[in-house]
GROMACS .gro file of C-alpha atoms in nm:
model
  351
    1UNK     CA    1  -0.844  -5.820  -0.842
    2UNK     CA    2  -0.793  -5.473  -0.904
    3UNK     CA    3  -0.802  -5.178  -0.699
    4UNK     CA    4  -0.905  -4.817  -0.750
    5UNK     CA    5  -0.627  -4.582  -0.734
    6UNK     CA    6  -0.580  -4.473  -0.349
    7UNK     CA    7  -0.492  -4.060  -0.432
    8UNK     CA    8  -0.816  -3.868  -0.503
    9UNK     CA    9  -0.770  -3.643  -0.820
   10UNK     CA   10  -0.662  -3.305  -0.723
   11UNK     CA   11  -0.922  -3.074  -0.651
   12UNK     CA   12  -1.060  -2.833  -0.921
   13UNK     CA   13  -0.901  -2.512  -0.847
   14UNK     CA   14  -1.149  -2.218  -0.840
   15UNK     CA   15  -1.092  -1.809  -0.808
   16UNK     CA   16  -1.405  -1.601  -0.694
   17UNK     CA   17  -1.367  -1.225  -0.805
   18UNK     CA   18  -1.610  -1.042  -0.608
   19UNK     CA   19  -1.632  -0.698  -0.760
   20UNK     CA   20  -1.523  -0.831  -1.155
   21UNK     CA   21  -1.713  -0.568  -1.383
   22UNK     CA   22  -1.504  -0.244  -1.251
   23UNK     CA   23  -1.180  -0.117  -1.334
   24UNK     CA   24  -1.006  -0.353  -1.174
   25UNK     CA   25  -1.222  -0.640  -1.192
   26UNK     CA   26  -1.209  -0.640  -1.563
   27UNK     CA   27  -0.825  -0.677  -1.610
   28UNK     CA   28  -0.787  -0.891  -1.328
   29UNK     CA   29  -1.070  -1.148  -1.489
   30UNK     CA   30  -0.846  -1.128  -1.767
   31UNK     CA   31  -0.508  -1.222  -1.621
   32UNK     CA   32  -0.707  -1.499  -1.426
   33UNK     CA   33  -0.871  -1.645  -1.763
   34UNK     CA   34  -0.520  -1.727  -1.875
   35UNK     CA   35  -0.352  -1.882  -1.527
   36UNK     CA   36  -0.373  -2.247  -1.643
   37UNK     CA   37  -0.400  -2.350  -1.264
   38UNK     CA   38  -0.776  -2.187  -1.263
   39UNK     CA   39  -0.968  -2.447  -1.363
   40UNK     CA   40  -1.254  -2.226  -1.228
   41UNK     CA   41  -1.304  -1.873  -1.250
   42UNK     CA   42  -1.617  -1.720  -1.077
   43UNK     CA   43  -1.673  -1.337  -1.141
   44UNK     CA   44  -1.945  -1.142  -0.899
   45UNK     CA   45  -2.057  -0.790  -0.895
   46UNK     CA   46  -2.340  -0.527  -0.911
   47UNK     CA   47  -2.426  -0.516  -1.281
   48UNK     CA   48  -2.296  -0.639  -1.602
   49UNK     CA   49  -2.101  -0.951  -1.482
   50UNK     CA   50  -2.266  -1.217  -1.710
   51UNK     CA   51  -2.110  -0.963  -1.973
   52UNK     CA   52  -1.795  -0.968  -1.862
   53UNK     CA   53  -1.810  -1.317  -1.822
   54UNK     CA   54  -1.922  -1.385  -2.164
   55UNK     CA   55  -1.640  -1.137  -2.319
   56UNK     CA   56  -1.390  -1.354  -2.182
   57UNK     CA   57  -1.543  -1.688  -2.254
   58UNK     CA   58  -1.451  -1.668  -2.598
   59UNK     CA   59  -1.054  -1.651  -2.530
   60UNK     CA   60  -0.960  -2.002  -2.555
   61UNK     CA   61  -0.846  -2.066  -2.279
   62UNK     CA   62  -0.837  -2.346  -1.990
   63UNK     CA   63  -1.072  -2.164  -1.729
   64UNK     CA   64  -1.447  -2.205  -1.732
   65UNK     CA   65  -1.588  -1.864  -1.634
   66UNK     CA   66  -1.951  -1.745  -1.553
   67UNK     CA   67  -2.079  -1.422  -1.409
   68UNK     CA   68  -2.283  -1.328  -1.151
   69UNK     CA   69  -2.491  -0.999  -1.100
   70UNK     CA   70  -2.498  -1.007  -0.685
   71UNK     CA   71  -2.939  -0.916  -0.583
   72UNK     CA   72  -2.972  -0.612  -0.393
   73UNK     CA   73  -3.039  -0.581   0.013
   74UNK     CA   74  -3.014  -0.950   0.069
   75UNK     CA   75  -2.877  -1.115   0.397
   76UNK     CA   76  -2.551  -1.337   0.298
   77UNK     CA   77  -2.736  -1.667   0.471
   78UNK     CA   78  -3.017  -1.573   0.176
   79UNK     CA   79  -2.847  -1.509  -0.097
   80UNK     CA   80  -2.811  -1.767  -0.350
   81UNK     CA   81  -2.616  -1.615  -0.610
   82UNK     CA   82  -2.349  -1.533  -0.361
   83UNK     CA   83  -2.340  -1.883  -0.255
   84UNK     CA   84  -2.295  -2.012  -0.612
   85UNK     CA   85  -2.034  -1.807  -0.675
   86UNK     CA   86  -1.814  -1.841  -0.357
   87UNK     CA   87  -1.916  -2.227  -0.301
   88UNK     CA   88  -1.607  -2.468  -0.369
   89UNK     CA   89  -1.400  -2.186  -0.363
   90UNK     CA   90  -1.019  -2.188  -0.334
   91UNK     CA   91  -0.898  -1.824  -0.358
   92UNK     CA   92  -1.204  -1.540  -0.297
   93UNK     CA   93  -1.037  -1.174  -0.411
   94UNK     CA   94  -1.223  -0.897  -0.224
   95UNK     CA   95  -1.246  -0.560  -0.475
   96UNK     CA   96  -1.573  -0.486  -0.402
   97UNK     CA   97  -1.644  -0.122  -0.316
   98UNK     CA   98  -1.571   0.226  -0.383
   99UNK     CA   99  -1.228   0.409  -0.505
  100UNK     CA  100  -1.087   0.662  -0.329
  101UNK     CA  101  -1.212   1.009  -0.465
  102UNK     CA  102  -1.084   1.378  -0.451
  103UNK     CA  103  -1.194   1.522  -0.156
  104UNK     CA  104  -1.298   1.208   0.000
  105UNK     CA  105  -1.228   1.153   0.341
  106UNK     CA  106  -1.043   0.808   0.480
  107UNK     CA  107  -1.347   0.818   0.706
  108UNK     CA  108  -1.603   0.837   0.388
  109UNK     CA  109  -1.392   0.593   0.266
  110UNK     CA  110  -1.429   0.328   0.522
  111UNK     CA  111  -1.788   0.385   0.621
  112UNK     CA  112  -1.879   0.306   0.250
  113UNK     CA  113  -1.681  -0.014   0.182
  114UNK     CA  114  -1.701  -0.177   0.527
  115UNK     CA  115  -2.002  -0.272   0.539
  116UNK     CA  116  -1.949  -0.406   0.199
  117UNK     CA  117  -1.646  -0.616   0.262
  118UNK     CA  118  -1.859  -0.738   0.570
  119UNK     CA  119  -2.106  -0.887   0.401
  120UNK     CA  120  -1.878  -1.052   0.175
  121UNK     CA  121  -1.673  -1.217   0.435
  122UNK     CA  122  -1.993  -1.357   0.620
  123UNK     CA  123  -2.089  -1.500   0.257
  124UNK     CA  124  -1.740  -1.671   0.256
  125UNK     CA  125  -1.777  -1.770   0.585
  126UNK     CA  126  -2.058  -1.939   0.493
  127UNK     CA  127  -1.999  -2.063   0.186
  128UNK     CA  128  -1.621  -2.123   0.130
  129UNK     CA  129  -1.481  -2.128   0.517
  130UNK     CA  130  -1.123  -2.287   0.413
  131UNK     CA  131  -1.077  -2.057   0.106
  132UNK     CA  132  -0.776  -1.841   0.091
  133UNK     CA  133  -0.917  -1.438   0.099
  134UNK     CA  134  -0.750  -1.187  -0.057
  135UNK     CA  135  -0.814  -0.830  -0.003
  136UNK     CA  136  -0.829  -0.567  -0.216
  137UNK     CA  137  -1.091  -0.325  -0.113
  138UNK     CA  138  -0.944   0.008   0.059
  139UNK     CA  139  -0.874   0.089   0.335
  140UNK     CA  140  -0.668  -0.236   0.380
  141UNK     CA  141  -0.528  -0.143   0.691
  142UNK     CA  142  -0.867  -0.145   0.809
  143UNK     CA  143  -1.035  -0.450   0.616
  144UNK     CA  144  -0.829  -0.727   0.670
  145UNK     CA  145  -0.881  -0.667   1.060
  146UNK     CA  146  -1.244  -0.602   0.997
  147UNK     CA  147  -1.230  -0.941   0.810
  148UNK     CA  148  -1.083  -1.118   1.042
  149UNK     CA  149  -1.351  -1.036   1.325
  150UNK     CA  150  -1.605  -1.121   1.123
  151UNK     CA  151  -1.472  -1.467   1.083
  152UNK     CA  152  -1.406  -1.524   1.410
  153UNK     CA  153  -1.786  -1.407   1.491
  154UNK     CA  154  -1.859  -1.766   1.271
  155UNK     CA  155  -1.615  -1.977   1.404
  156UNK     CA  156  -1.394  -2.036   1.045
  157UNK     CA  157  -1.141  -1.753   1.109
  158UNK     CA  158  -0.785  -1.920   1.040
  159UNK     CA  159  -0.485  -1.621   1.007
  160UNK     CA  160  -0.305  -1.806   0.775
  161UNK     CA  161  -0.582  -1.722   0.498
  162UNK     CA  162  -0.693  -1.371   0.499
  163UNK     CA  163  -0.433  -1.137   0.397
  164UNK     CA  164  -0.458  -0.777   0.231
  165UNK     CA  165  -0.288  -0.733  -0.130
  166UNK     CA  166   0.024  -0.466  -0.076
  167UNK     CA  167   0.199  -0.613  -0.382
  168UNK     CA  168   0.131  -0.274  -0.550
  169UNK     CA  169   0.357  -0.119  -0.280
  170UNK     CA  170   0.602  -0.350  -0.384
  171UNK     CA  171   0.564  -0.303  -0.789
  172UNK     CA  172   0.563   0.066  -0.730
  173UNK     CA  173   0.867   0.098  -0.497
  174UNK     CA  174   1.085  -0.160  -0.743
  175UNK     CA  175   0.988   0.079  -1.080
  176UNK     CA  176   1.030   0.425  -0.877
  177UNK     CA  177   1.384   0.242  -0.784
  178UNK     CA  178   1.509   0.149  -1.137
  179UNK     CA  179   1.383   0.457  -1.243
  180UNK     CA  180   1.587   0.651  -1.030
  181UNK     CA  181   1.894   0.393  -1.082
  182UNK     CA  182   1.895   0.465  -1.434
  183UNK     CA  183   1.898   0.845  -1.397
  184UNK     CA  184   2.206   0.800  -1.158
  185UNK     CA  185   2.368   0.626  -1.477
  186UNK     CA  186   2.330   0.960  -1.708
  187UNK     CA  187   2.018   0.837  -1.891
  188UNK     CA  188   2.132   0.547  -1.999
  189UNK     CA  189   2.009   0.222  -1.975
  190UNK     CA  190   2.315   0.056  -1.895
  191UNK     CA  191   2.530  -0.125  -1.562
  192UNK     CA  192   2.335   0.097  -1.315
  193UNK     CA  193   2.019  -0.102  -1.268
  194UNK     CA  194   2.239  -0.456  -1.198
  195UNK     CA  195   2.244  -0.383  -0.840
  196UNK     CA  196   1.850  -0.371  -0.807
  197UNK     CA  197   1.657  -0.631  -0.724
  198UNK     CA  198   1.353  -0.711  -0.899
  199UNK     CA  199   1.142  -0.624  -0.618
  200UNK     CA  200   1.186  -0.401  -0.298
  201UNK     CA  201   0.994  -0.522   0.033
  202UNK     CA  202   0.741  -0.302   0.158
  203UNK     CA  203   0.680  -0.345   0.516
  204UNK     CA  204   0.429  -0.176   0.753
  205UNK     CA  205   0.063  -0.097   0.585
  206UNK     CA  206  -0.132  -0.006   0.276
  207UNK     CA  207  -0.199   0.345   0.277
  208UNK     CA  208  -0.019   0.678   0.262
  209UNK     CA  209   0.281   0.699   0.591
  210UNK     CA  210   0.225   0.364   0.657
  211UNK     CA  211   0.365   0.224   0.378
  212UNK     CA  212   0.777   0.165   0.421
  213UNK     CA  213   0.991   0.029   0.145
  214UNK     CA  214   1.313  -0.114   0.206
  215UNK     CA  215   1.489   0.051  -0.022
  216UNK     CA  216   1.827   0.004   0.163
  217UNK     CA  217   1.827  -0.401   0.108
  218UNK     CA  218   1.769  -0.338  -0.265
  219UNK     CA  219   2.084  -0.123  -0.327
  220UNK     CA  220   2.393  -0.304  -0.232
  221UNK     CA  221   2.666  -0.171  -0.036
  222UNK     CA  222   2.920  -0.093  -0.364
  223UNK     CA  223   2.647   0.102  -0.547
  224UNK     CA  224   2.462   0.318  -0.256
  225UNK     CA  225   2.474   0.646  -0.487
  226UNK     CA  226   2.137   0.740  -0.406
  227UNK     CA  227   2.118   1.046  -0.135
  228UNK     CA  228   1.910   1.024   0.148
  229UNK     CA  229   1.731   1.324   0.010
  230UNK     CA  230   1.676   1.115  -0.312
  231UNK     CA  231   1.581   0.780  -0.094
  232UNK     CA  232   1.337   0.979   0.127
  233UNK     CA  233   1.166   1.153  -0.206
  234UNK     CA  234   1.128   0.778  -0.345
  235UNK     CA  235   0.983   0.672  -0.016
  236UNK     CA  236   0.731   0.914  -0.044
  237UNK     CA  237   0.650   0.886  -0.386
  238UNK     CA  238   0.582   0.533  -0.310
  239UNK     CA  239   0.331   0.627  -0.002
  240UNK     CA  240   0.145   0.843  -0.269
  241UNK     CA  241   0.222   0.699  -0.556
  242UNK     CA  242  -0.211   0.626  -0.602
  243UNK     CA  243  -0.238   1.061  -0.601
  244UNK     CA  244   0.008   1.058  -0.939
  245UNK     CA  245  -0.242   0.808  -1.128
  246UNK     CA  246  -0.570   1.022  -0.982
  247UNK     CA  247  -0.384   1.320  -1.093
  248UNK     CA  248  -0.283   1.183  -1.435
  249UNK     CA  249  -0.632   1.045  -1.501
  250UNK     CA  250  -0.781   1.453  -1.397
  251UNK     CA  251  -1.004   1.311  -1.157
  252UNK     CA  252  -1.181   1.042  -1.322
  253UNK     CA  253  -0.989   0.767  -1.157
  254UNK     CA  254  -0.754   0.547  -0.970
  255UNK     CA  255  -0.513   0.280  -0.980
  256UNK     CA  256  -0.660   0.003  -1.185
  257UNK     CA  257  -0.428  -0.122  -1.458
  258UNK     CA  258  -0.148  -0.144  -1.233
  259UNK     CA  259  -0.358  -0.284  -0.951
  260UNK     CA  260  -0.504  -0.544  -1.136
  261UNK     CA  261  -0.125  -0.706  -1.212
  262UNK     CA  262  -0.055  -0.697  -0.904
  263UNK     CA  263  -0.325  -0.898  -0.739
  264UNK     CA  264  -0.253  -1.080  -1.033
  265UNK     CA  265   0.071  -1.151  -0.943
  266UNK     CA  266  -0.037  -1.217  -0.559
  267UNK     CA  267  -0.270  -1.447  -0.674
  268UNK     CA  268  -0.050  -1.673  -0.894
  269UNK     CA  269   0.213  -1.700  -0.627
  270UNK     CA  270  -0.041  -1.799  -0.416
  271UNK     CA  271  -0.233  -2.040  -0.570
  272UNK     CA  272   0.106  -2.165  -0.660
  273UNK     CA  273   0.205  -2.210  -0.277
  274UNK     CA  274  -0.137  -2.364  -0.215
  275UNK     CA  275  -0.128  -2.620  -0.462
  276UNK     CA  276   0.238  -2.717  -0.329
  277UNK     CA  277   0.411  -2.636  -0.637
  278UNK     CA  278   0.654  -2.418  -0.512
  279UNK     CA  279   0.813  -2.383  -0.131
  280UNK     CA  280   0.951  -2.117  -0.161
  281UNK     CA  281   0.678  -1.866  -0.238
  282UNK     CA  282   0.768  -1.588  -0.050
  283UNK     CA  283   0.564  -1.251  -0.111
  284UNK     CA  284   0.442  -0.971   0.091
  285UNK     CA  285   0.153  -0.953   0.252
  286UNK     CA  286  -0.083  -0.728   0.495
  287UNK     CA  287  -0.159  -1.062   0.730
  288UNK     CA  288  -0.219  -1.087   1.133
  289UNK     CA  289   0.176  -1.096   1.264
  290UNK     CA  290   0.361  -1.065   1.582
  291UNK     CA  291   0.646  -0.895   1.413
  292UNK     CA  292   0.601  -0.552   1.589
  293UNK     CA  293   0.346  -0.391   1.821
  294UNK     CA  294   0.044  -0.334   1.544
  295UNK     CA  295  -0.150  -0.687   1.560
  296UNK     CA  296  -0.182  -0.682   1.161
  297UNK     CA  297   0.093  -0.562   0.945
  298UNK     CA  298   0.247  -0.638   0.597
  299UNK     CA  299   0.581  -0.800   0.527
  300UNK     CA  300   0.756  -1.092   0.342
  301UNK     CA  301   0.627  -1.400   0.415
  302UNK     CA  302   0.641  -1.757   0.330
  303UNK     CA  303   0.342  -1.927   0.152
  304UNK     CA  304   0.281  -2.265   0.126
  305UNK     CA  305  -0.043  -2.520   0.128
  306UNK     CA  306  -0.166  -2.367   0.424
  307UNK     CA  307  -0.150  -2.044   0.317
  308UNK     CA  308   0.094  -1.827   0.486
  309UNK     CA  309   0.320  -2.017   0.718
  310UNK     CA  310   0.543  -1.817   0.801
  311UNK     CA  311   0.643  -1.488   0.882
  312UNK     CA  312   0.983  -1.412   0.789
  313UNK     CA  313   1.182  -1.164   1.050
  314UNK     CA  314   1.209  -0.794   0.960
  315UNK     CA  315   1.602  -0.815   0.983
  316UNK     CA  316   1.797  -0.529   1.014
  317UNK     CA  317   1.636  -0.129   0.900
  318UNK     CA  318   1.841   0.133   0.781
  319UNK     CA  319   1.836   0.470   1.063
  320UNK     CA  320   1.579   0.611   0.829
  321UNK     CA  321   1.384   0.353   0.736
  322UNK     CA  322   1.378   0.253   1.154
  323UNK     CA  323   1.272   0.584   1.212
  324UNK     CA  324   0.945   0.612   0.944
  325UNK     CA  325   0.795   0.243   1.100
  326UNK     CA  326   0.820   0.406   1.466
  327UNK     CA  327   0.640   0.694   1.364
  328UNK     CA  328   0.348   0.473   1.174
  329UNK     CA  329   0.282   0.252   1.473
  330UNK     CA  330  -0.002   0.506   1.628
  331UNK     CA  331  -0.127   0.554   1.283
  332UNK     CA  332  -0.153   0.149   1.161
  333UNK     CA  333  -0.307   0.107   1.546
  334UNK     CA  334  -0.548   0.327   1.507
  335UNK     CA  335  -0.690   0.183   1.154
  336UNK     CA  336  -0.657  -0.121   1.264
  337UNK     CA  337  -0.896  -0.135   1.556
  338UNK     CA  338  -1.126   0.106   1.396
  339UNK     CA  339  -1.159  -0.200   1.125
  340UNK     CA  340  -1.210  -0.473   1.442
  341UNK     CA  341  -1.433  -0.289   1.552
  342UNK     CA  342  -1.655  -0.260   1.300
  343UNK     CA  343  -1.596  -0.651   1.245
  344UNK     CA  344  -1.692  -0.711   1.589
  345UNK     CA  345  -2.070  -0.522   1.564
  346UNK     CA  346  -2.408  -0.585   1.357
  347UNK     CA  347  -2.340  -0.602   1.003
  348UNK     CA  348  -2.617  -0.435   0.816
  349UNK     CA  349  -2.520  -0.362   0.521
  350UNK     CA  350  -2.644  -0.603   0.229
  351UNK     CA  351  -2.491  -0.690  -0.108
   0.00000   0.00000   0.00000
């Protein structure tokens, strides 16, 4: 007699993008249509998502994608669409909202998108309780908090799987880095970069003096040339590094291109991790953590079918770099209980 085959086929791996027509939507939907481990790819938004949707259905290409235009002032627990597009979900990426804009307050900021990101949340948490959620939607420091509350409010919230996307941090302080290694060496693109890592931990939060590269674990000891002067200017230009790209654009936008590779790149090593391909997936990440005194706070951590399980220890900080994550401690406190806050209250804001 025979027997059916005891394993269960793996489960279909599906990405929700909520907020996939906008600038970083688009190129993200992109990088996602090629990751052969989507099988599905599920883009949400405001307007023109079935258009974005049908764009990138004709790359051929493993992922099935469809688009969904999200109805206006509708309750999460009524909204159809949003459950279609979250539903059997194994990764949801949170972009939804608005960029920061000149003269735009952090305060403006966060009363706009948190009710947004709200709303979301309670859709996953109705729709897709053991996905993994990404977020993406400013202010981080603030909305992966907010998130969190609102999860716990429904009973699904599990820390392991809702983390905030700081991998920009980490693209931005490795290029300002090699940049500056390369104009140590005279201009020229020779030995002066092989002492760089590929990537430079960022550690602390997502927004202006809260963000803290580790610059002085990417340099080793034989090739510290780089000032303290110079390392505090690259620290800084890291913190701001969104104001060069408003600047550079005149006004007219944000970080998008880069943005978009970067969640990117979060969200391959993660679904990577989650589908046990890799142990050793170790990326940094804005997550609930016990390292220091500010309940949520971003560092490397290890990823693996759980989602993140385990927090790797901080390890030794230069003077300096000791001496910028005392002084953001207030600051990340502060924006992170103004986002549990909100989290913890009426959400009334539809999408």
């Amino acid at each position: 007699m025979s027997h059916a085959s005891s394993s269960a086929p793996p489960k279909p791996v599906k990405v929700a993008i909520l907020g996939a027509s906008g600038g970083i939507g688009q190129p993200l939907s992109l990088l996602c249509k090629l990751n052969p481990q989507i099988d599905e790819l599920s883009l949400y938004d405001l307007v023109n998502t079935p258009g974005v949707a049908a764009d990138l259905s004709h790359i051929p290409s493993h992922a099935k994608v469809f688009g969904i235009n999200a109805p206006k002032n509708t309750p999460p627990g009524e909204n159809k669409k949003l459950q279609k597009a979250l539903q059997n979900a194994t990764l949801v990426v949170i972009l939804s909202g608005v960029p920061r804009k000149p003269g735009m307050s952090r305060d403006d900021l966060f009363n706009i998108n948190a009710g947004i990101v709200s709303t979301l949340v309670e859709g996953c948490a109705m729709y897709c309780p053991h996905a993994f959620i990404a977020i993406v939607t400013n202010p981080v420091n603030s909305m992966v908090p907010l998130a969190s509350e609102v999860l716990k409010r429904h009973g699904v919230y599990d820390r392991r799987k809702v983390a905030g996307v700081t991998t920009l941090d980490v693209a931005r302080a490795s290029a300002f880095l090699r940049d500056a290694m390369v104009t140590v060496g005279d201009g020229k693109n020779n030995d002066s970069t092989e002492n760089v890592d590929l990537m430079v931990d960022v550690i602390g939060g997502h927004s202006g003096t809260t963000i803290l590269p580790l610059f002085s674990r990417a340099i080793s000891k034989e090739d510290a040339c780089l000032s303290r002067e110079v390392l505090h200017d690259l620290t800084v230009r890291t913190q701001f590094g969104g104001d060069e790209i408003v600047k550079a654009k005149e006004g007219t936008g944000s970080a998008t291109l880069s943005m978009a590779w970067a969640a990117y790149q979060f969200i391959e090593n993660t679904l990577l991790a989650l589908a046990g391909g890799d142990e050793r997936v170790i990326q940094c990440a804005y997550v609930e953590s016990n390292l220091t005194e500010q309940a949520f706070f971003s560092s490397p951590c290890r990823f693996g079918v759980n989602g993140v399980e385990e927090i790797l220890p901080l390890g030794r900080l230069s003077d300096y770099e000791a001496a910028v994550l005392e002084a953001m401690g207030p600051v990340l406190s502060a924006q992170i209980q103004k986002g549990k806050l909100f989290g913890r209250g009426n959400v009334k804001s539809r999408l």
